[in-house]
Coordinates of C-alpha atoms in Angstrom, one line a residue:
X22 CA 9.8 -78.5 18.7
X23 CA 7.8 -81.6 20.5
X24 CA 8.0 -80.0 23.3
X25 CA 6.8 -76.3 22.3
X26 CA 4.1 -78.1 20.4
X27 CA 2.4 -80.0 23.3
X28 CA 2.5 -76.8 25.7
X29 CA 0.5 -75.1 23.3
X30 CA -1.9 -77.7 22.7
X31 CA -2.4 -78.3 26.7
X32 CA -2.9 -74.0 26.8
X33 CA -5.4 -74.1 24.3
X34 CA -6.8 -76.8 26.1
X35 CA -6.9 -74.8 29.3
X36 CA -7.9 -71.8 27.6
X37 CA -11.1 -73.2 26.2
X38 CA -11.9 -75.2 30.1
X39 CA -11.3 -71.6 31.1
X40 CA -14.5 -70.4 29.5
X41 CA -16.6 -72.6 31.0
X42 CA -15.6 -72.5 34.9
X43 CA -13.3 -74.6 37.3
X44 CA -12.9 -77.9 37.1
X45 CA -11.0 -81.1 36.8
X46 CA -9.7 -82.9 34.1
X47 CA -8.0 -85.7 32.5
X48 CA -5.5 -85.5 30.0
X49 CA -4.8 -88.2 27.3
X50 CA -1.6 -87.8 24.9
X51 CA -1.9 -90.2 21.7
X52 CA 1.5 -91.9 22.0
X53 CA 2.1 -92.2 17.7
X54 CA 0.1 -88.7 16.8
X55 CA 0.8 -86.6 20.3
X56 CA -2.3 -85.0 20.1
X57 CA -4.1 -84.7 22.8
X58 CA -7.5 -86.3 24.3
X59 CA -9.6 -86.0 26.9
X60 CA -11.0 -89.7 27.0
X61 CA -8.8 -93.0 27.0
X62 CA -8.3 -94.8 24.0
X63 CA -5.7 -96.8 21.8
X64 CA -2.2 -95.6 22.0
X65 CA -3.1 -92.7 24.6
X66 CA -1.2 -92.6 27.7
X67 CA -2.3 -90.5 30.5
X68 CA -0.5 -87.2 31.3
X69 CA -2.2 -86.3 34.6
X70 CA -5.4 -84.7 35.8
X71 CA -5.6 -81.2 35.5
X72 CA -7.8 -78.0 37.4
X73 CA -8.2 -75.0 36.4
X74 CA -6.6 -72.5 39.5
X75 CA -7.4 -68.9 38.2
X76 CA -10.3 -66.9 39.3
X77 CA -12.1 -64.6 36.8
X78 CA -15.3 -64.3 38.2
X79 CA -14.4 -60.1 39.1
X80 CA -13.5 -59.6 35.7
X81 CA -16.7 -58.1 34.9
X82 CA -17.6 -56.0 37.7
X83 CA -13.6 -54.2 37.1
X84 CA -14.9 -54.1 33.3
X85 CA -17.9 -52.1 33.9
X86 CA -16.0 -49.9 36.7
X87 CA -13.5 -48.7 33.9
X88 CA -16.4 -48.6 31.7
X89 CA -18.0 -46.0 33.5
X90 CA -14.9 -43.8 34.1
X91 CA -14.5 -43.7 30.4
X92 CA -17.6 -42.5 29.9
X93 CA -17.0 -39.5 32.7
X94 CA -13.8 -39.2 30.7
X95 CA -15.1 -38.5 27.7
X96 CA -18.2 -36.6 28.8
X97 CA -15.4 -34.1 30.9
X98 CA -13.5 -33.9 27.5
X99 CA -16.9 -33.3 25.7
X100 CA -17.5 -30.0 28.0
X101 CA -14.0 -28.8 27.5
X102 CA -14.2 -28.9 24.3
X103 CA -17.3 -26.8 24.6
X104 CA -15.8 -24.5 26.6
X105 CA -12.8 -24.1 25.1
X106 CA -14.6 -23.3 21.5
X107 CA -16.9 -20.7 23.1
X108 CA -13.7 -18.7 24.8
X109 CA -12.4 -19.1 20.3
X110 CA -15.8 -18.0 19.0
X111 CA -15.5 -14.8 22.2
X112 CA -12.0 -13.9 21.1
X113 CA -12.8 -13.7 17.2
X114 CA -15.6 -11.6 18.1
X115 CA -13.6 -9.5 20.0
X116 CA -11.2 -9.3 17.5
X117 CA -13.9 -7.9 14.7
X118 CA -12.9 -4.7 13.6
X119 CA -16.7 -4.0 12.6
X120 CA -17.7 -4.0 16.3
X121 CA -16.8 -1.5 19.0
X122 CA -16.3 -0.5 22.5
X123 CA -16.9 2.7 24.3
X124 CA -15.1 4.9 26.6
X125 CA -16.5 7.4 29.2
X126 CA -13.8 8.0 31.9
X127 CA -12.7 11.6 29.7
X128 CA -16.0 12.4 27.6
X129 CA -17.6 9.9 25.4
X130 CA -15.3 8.4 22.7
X131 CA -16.1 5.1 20.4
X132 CA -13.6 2.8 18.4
X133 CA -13.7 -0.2 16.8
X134 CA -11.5 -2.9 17.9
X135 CA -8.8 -2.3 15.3
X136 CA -8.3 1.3 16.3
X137 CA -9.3 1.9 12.1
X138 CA -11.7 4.2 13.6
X139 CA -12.7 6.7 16.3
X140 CA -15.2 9.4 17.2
X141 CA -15.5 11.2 20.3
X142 CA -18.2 13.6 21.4
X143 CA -17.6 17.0 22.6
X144 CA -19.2 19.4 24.0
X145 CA -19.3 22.9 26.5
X146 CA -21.9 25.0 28.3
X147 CA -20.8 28.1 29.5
X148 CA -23.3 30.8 31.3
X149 CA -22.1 34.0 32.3
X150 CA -22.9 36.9 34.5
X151 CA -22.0 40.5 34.7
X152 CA -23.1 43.2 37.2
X153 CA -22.1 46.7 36.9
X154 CA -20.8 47.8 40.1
X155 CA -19.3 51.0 39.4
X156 CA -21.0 52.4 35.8
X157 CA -19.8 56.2 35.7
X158 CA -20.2 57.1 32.1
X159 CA -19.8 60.3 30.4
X160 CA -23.7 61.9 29.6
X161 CA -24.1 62.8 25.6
X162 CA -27.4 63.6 23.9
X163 CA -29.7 63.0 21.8
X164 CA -29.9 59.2 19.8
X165 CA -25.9 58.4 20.3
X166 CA -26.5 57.8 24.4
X167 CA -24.3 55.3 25.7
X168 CA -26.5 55.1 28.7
X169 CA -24.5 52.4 30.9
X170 CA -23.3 48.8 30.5
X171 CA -26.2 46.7 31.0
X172 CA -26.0 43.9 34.0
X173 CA -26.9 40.6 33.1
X174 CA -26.9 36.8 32.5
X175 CA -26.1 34.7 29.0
X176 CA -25.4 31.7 27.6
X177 CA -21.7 32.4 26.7
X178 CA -20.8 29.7 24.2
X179 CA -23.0 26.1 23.6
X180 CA -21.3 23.5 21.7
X181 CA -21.4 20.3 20.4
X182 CA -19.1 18.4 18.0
X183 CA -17.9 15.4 16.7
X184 CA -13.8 14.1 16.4
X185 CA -11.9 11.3 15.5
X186 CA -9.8 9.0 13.3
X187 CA -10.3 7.3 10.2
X188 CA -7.6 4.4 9.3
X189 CA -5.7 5.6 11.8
X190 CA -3.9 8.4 9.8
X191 CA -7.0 9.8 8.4
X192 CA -8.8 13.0 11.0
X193 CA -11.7 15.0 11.3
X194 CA -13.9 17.4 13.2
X195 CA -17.0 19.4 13.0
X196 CA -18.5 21.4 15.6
X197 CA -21.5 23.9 16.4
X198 CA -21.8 26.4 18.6
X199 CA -25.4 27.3 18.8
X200 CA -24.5 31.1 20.9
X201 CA -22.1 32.1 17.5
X202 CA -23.9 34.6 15.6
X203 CA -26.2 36.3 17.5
X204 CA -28.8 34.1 16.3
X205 CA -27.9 34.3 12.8
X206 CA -29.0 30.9 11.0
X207 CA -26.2 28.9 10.1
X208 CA -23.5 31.3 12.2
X209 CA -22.3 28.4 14.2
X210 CA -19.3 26.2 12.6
X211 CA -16.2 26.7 14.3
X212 CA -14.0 23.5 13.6
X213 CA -15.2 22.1 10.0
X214 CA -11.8 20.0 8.6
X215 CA -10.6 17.0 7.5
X216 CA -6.8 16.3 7.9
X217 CA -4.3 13.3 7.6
X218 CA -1.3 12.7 9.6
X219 CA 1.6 11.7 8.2
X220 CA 3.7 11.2 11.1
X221 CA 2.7 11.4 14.9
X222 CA 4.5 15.0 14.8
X223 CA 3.4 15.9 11.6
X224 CA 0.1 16.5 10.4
X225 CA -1.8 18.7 7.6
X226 CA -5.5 19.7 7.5
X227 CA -7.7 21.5 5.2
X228 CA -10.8 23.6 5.8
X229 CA -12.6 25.3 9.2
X230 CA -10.3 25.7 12.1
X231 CA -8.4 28.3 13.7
X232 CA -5.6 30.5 13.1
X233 CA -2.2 29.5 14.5
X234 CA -1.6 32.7 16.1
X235 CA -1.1 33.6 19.6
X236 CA -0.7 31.5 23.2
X237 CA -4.3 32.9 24.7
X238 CA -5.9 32.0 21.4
X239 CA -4.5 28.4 20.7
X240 CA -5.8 27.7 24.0
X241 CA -9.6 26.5 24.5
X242 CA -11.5 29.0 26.1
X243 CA -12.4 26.0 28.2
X244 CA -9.2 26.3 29.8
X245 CA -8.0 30.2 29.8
X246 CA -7.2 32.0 33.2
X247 CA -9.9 34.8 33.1
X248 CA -13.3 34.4 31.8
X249 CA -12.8 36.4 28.5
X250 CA -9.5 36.6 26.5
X251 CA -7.6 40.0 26.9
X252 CA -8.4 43.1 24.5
X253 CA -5.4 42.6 22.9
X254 CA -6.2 39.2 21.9
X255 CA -9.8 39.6 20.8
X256 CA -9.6 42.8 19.2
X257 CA -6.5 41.9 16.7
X258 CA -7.6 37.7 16.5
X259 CA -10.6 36.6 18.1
X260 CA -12.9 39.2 16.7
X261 CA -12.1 38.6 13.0
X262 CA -13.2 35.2 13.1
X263 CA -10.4 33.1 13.9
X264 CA -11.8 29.7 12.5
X265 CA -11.8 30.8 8.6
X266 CA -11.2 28.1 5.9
X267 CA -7.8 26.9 4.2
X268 CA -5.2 24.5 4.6
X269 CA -3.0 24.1 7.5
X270 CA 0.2 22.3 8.7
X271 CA 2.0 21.3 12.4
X272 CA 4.9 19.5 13.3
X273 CA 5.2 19.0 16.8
X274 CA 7.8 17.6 19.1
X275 CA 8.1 17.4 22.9
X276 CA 9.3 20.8 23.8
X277 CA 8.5 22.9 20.9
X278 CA 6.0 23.1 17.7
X279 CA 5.5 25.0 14.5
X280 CA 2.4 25.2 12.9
X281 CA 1.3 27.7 9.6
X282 CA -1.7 28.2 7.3
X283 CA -3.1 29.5 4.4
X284 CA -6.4 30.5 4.9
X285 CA -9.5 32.8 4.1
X286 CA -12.8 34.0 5.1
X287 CA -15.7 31.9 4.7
X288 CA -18.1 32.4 2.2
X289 CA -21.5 31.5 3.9
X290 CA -23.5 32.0 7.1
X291 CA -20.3 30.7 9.1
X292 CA -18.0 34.2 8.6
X293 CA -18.5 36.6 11.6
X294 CA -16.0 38.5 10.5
X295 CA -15.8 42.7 10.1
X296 CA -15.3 41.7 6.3
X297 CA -17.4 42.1 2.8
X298 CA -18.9 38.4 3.7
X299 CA -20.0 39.0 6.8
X300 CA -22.0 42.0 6.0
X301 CA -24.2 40.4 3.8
X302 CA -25.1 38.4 6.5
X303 CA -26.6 35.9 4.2
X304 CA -25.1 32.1 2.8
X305 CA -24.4 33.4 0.0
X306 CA -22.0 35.9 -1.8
X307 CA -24.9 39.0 -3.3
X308 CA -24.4 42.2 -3.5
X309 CA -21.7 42.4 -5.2
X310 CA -19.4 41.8 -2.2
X311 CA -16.3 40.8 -4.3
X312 CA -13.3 38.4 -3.1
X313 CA -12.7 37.8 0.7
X314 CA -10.2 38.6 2.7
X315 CA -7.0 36.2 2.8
X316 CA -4.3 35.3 5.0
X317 CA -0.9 33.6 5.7
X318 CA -0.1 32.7 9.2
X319 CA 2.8 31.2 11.4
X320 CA 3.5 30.4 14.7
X321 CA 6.3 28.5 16.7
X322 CA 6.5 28.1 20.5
X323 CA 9.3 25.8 22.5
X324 CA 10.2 25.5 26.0
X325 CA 13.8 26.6 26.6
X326 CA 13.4 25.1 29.9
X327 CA 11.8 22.1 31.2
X328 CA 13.0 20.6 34.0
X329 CA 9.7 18.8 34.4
X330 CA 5.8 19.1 33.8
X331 CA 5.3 21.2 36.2
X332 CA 8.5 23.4 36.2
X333 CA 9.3 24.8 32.7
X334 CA 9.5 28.0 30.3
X335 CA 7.0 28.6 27.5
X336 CA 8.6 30.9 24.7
X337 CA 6.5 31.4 21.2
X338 CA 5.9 34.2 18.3
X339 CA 3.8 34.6 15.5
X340 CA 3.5 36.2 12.8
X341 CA 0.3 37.3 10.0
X342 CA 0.3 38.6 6.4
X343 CA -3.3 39.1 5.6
X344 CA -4.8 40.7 2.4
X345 CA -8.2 43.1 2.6
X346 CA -10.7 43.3 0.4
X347 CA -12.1 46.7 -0.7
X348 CA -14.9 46.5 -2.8
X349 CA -16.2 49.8 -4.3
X350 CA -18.9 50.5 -6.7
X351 CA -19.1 51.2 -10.4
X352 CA -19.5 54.8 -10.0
X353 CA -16.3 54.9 -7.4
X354 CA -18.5 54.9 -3.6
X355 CA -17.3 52.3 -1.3
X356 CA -19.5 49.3 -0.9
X357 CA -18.5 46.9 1.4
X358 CA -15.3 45.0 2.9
X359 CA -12.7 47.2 4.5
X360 CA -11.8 46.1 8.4
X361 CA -12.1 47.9 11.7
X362 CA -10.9 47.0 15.3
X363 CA -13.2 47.3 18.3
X364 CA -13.3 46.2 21.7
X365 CA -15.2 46.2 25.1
X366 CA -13.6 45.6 28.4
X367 CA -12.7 42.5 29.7
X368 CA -16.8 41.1 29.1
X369 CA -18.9 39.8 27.3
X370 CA -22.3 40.0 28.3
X371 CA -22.5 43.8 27.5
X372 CA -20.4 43.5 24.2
X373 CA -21.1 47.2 23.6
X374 CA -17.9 48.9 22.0
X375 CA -16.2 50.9 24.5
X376 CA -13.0 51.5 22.2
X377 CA -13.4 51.7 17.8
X378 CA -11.6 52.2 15.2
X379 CA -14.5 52.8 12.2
X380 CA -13.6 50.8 9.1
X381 CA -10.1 51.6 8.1
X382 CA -11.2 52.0 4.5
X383 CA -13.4 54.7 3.7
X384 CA -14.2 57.4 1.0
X385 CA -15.3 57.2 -2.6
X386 CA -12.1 55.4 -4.6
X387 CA -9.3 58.3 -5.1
X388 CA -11.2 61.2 -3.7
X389 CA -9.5 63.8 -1.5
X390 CA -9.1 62.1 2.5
X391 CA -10.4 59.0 1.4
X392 CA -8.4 55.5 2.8
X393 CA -7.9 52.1 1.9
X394 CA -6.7 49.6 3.8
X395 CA -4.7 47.1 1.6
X396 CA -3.4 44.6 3.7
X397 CA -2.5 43.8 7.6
X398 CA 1.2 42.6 9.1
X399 CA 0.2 41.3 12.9
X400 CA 3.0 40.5 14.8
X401 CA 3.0 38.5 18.4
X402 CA 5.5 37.4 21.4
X403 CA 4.6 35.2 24.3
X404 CA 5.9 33.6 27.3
X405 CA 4.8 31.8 30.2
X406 CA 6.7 30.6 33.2
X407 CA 5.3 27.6 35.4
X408 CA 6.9 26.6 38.9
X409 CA 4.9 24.2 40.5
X410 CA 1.4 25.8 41.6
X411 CA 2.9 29.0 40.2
X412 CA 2.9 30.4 36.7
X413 CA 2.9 33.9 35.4
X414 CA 2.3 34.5 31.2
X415 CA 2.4 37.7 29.6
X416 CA 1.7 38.7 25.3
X417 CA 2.5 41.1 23.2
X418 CA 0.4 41.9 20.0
X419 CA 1.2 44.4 17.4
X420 CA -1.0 45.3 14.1
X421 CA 0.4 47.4 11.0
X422 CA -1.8 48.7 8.3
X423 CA -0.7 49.7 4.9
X424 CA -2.4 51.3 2.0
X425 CA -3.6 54.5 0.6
X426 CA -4.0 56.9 3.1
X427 CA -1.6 55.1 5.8
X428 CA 2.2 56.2 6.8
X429 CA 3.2 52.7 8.9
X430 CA -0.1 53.2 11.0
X431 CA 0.3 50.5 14.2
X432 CA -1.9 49.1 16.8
X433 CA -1.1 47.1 19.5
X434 CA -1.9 45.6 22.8
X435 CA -0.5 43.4 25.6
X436 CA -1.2 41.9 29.3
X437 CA 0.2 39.8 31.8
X438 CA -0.8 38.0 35.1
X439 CA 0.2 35.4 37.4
X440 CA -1.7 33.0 38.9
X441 CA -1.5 30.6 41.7
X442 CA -3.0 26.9 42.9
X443 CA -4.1 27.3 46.7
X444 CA -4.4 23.1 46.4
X445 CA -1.3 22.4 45.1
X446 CA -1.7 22.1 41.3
X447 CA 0.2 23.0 38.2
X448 CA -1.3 24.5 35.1
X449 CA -1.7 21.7 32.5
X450 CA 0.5 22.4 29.1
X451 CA 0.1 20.3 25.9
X452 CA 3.1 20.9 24.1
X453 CA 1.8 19.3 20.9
X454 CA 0.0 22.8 20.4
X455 CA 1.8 24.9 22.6
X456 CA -0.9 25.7 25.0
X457 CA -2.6 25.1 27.9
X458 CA -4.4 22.1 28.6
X459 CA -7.0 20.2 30.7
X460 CA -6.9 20.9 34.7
X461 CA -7.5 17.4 36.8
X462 CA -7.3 18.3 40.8
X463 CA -5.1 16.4 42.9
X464 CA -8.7 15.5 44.5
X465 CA -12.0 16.1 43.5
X466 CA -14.7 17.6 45.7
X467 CA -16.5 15.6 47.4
X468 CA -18.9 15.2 50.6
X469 CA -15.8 13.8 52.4
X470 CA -13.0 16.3 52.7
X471 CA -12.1 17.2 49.0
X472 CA -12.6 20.4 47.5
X473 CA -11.6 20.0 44.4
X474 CA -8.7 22.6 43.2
X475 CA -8.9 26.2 43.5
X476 CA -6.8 29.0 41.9
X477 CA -6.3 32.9 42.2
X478 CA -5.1 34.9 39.6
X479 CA -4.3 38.7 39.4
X480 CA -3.5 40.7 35.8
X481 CA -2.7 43.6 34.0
X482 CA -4.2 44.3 30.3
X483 CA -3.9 47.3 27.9
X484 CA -4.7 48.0 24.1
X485 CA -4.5 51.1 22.2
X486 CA -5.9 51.6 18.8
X487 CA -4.6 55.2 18.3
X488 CA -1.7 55.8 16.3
X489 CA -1.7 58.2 12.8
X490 CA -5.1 58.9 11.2
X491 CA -6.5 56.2 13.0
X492 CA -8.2 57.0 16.3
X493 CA -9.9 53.9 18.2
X494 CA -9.1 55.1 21.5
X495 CA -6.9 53.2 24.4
X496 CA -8.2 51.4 27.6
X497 CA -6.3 49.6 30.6
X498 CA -7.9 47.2 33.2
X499 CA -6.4 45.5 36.2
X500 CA -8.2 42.0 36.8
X501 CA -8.5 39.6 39.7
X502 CA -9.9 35.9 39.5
X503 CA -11.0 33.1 41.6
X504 CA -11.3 29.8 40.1
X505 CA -12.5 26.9 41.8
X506 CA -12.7 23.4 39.8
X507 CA -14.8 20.8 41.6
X508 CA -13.4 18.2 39.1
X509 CA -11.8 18.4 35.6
X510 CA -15.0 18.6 33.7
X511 CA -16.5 21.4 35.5
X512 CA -15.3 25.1 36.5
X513 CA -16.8 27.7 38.4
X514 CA -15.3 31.3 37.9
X515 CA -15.8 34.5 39.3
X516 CA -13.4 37.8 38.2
X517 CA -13.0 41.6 39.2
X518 CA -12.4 43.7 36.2
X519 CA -11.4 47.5 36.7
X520 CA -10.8 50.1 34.2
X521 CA -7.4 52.3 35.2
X522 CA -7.9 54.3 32.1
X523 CA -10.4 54.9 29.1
X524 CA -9.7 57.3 26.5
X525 CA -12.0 57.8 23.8
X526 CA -11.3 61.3 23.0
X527 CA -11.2 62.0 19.4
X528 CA -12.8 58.9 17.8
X529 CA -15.3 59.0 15.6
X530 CA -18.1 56.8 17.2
X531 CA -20.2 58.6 18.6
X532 CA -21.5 55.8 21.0
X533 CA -17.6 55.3 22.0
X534 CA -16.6 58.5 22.7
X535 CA -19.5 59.0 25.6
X536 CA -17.3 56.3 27.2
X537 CA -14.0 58.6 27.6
X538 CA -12.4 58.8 31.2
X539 CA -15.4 56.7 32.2
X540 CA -15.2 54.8 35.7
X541 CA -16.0 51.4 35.2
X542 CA -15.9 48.3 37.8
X543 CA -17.4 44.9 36.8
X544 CA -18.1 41.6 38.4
X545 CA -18.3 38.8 36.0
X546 CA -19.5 34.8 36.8
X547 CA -19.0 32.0 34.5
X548 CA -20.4 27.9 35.7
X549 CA -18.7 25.9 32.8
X550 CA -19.5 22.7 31.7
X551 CA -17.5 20.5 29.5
X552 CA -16.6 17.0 27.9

């Protein structure tokens, strides 16, 4: 304990020296107390002479070195942290379901970053041409001259429309075509509906949107063979106003779908239909043009075969129940309502009636020869065959009336064609509505060896809207195309339409009888722009 004692007193001794330099010194230890003294005195005995033998005098240089680096340290640190916050305040804002991003590389389309909501723009121009090479037409009389079909240039079809998501499950779409009509204010709503889905396949909507009926009519004209629909599928579907109001379902799976509908005309300037509505022509129901004409339709389409997307077998049928309405005055006369069928050729620039029916319900109510036409039963089979750039699709249509007057009256109409993709292509399908699709070229034209994808097609169409008392006459055409798709947002078309037969003999317009047995040849354009 002496011992440990006096080493720490001669430390703290040499600790304090330490402060104050190097030097030399003498140590004194008090004999009786042991402390320790630097000067002689009674009872001290000298230990020794002492010097200090460590160097400090770097000490503060190395202390202001590390000093320094600290500083760097922290002020590096100090700018990570920065950094590192800003990348946190970047992905939160990213993450903000009020903000959005946009998409352009297939049309314009917007969502917010939690997907809760989406909107796309859409839109197609279409401008057509028809010249009338051949225009041999039977010479009548008087007022009721059908002179000849007229050549010239329109704006097919101009659209513009809105679609998207709400909460993910929640759908809509509106859109405007400002051709529809002829003008007519307001005549322009095709797609008007909201709709929710309740699983991917399955999904139920409710107001403007077509009838689920027939492969050439599901499919956007933006993406049909020819330039206009065959007379089959116009005259019994597209003429009538397929986009009518009601409440639809689908349920759609990889290789096959079934969709149906309840669904009416529209009350308003949007029905353009040969009903009670549209003759009014107004937005509102006057006149006295009683209840509109309703509907139930069906339709389900698979692919038997599918050995991939571009080699597989396209099999549907559909099916219609639809109710007329006949609307007659107090004193008996007919007013209004009723429907008729009637049909150009294969154009639509000169959309004069070359085959027509009249309106299937005429007379005073229960006179002698008068008709009603109660209700319609339309019937339809389809097929389509694709095989790499080679696909051939073919429809049958079939329309029965009933009602006073009628004995199992049926009209009916089919065509097929094949078509085939010089470039190498294959017809796009979308199976979720069992039609065709979207083309996209293998390579887009350009200035430096592309052209872009180009197609031929060749078909056969008839229609004949005589059978019983009903006399609307029967036509045949025989067709050739040439489509050539710079990219997959723009088409260029150009089709041969030739009438093998016209007879109008026996019906009742005069305007469509002057075309019976005539010889008729027509060159039809189209330059199509869409998103």
């Amino acid at each position: 304990m002496k011992i440990s004692k006096l080493t720490l007193a001669i430390a703290t001794v040499l600790g304090a020296g330490a402060t104050s330099g190097a030097f030399a010194m003498d140590l004194y230890v008090d004999t009786k107390t042991k402390q320790i003294y630097a000067e002689p005195g009674p009872h001290r005995q000298l230990m020794g002479s002492f010097e200090q033998v460590q160097s400090t005098p770097a000490k503060p240089a190395a202390k202001q070195a590390d000093t320094a680096e600290i500083k760097a340290i922290r002020e590096d640190l100090v700018l990570k942290d920065n950094a590192i916050k800003a990348l946190q305040e970047h992905a939160e804002a990213e993450a903000d379901p009020k903000l959005a991003h946009v998409k352009l590389d297939d049309g314009i389309h917007f969502a917010t970053k939690d997907g809760n909501f989406t909107a796309g723009i859409n839109g197609r121009l279409q401008v057509d041409s028809q010249v009338n090479v051949n225009n041999k037409v039977t010479t009548l009389t008087g007022a009721n001259l059908p002179d000849q079909l007229d050549d010239g240039v329109a704006l097919r079809r101009g659209r513009l429309g809105i679609e998207g998501t709400f909460f993910k499950s929640s759908i809509y779409k509106f859109e405007y075509d400002f051709t529809r009509g002829n003008g007519t204010t307001g005549a322009g709503v095709t797609d008007a509906y909201i709709g929710y889905n309740f699983s991917k396949p399955f999904q139920v909507k409710v107001g403007a949107f077509k009838e689920p009926f027939s492969l050439e009519e599901a499919t956007s004209n933006r993406y049909i063979t020819f330039i206009e629909r065959n007379m089959a599928t116009n005259a019994f579907v597209d003429d009538l106003n397929t986009y009518k109001m009601g409440i639809g379902a689908s349920y759609s799976e990889d290789q096959w779908q079934a969709a149906a509908s309840l669904q009416t005309e529209p009350v308003g300037a949007n029905g353009a239909s040969n009903s009670s509505t549209n003759s009014n022509g107004g937005s509102n129901r006057n006149g006295g043009s009683g209840d509109t004409n309703w509907e139930v339709n069906a339709r389900v389409t698979g692919m038997p075969w599918m050995e991939s997307k571009t080699k597989f077998l396209h099999v549907g049928t559909s099916g219609s129940y639809i109710n007329v309405n006949n609307q007659y005055q107090s004193g008996g006369a007919f007013n209004n309502g009723g429907i008729s069928f009637a049909r150009g050729l294969d154009n639509n620039v000169d959309r004069t009636n070359i085959l027509n029916t009249g309106n299937l319900t005429s007379g005073a109510r229960g006179a002698a020869g008068s008709r009603v036409a109660n209700h319609l039963t339309r019937f339809g089979a389809e097929s389509a065959l694709v095989y790499g750039p080679f696909s051939a699709q073919g429809e049958y249509i079939q329309t029965d009336i009933s009602g006073t007057g009628y004995n199992g009256e049926s009209l009916s109409g089919y065509y097929g064609y094949m078509t085939y993709f010089l470039t190498g292509e294959s017809r796009a399908y979308k199976s979720k509505t069992g039609a065709w699709d979207r083309l996209k070229p293998n390579r887009n034209f350009d200035m430096k060896g592309g052209w872009g994808a180009w197609e031929l097609a060749a078909g056969y169409d008839s229609i004949n809207l005589n059978d019983g008392v009903i006399r609307g006459g029967r036509a045949s055409t025989a067709k050739l195309g040439i489509n050539w798709y710079p990219n997959s947002h723009v088409r260029v078309m150009a089709d041969y339409v030739h009438a093998l037969d016209i007879n109008t003999g026996g019906v009742a317009d005069i305007r469509s009888a002057g075309f019976n047995n005539a010889d008729l040849d027509v060159i039809e354009t189209r330059v199509q722009l869409d998103w």
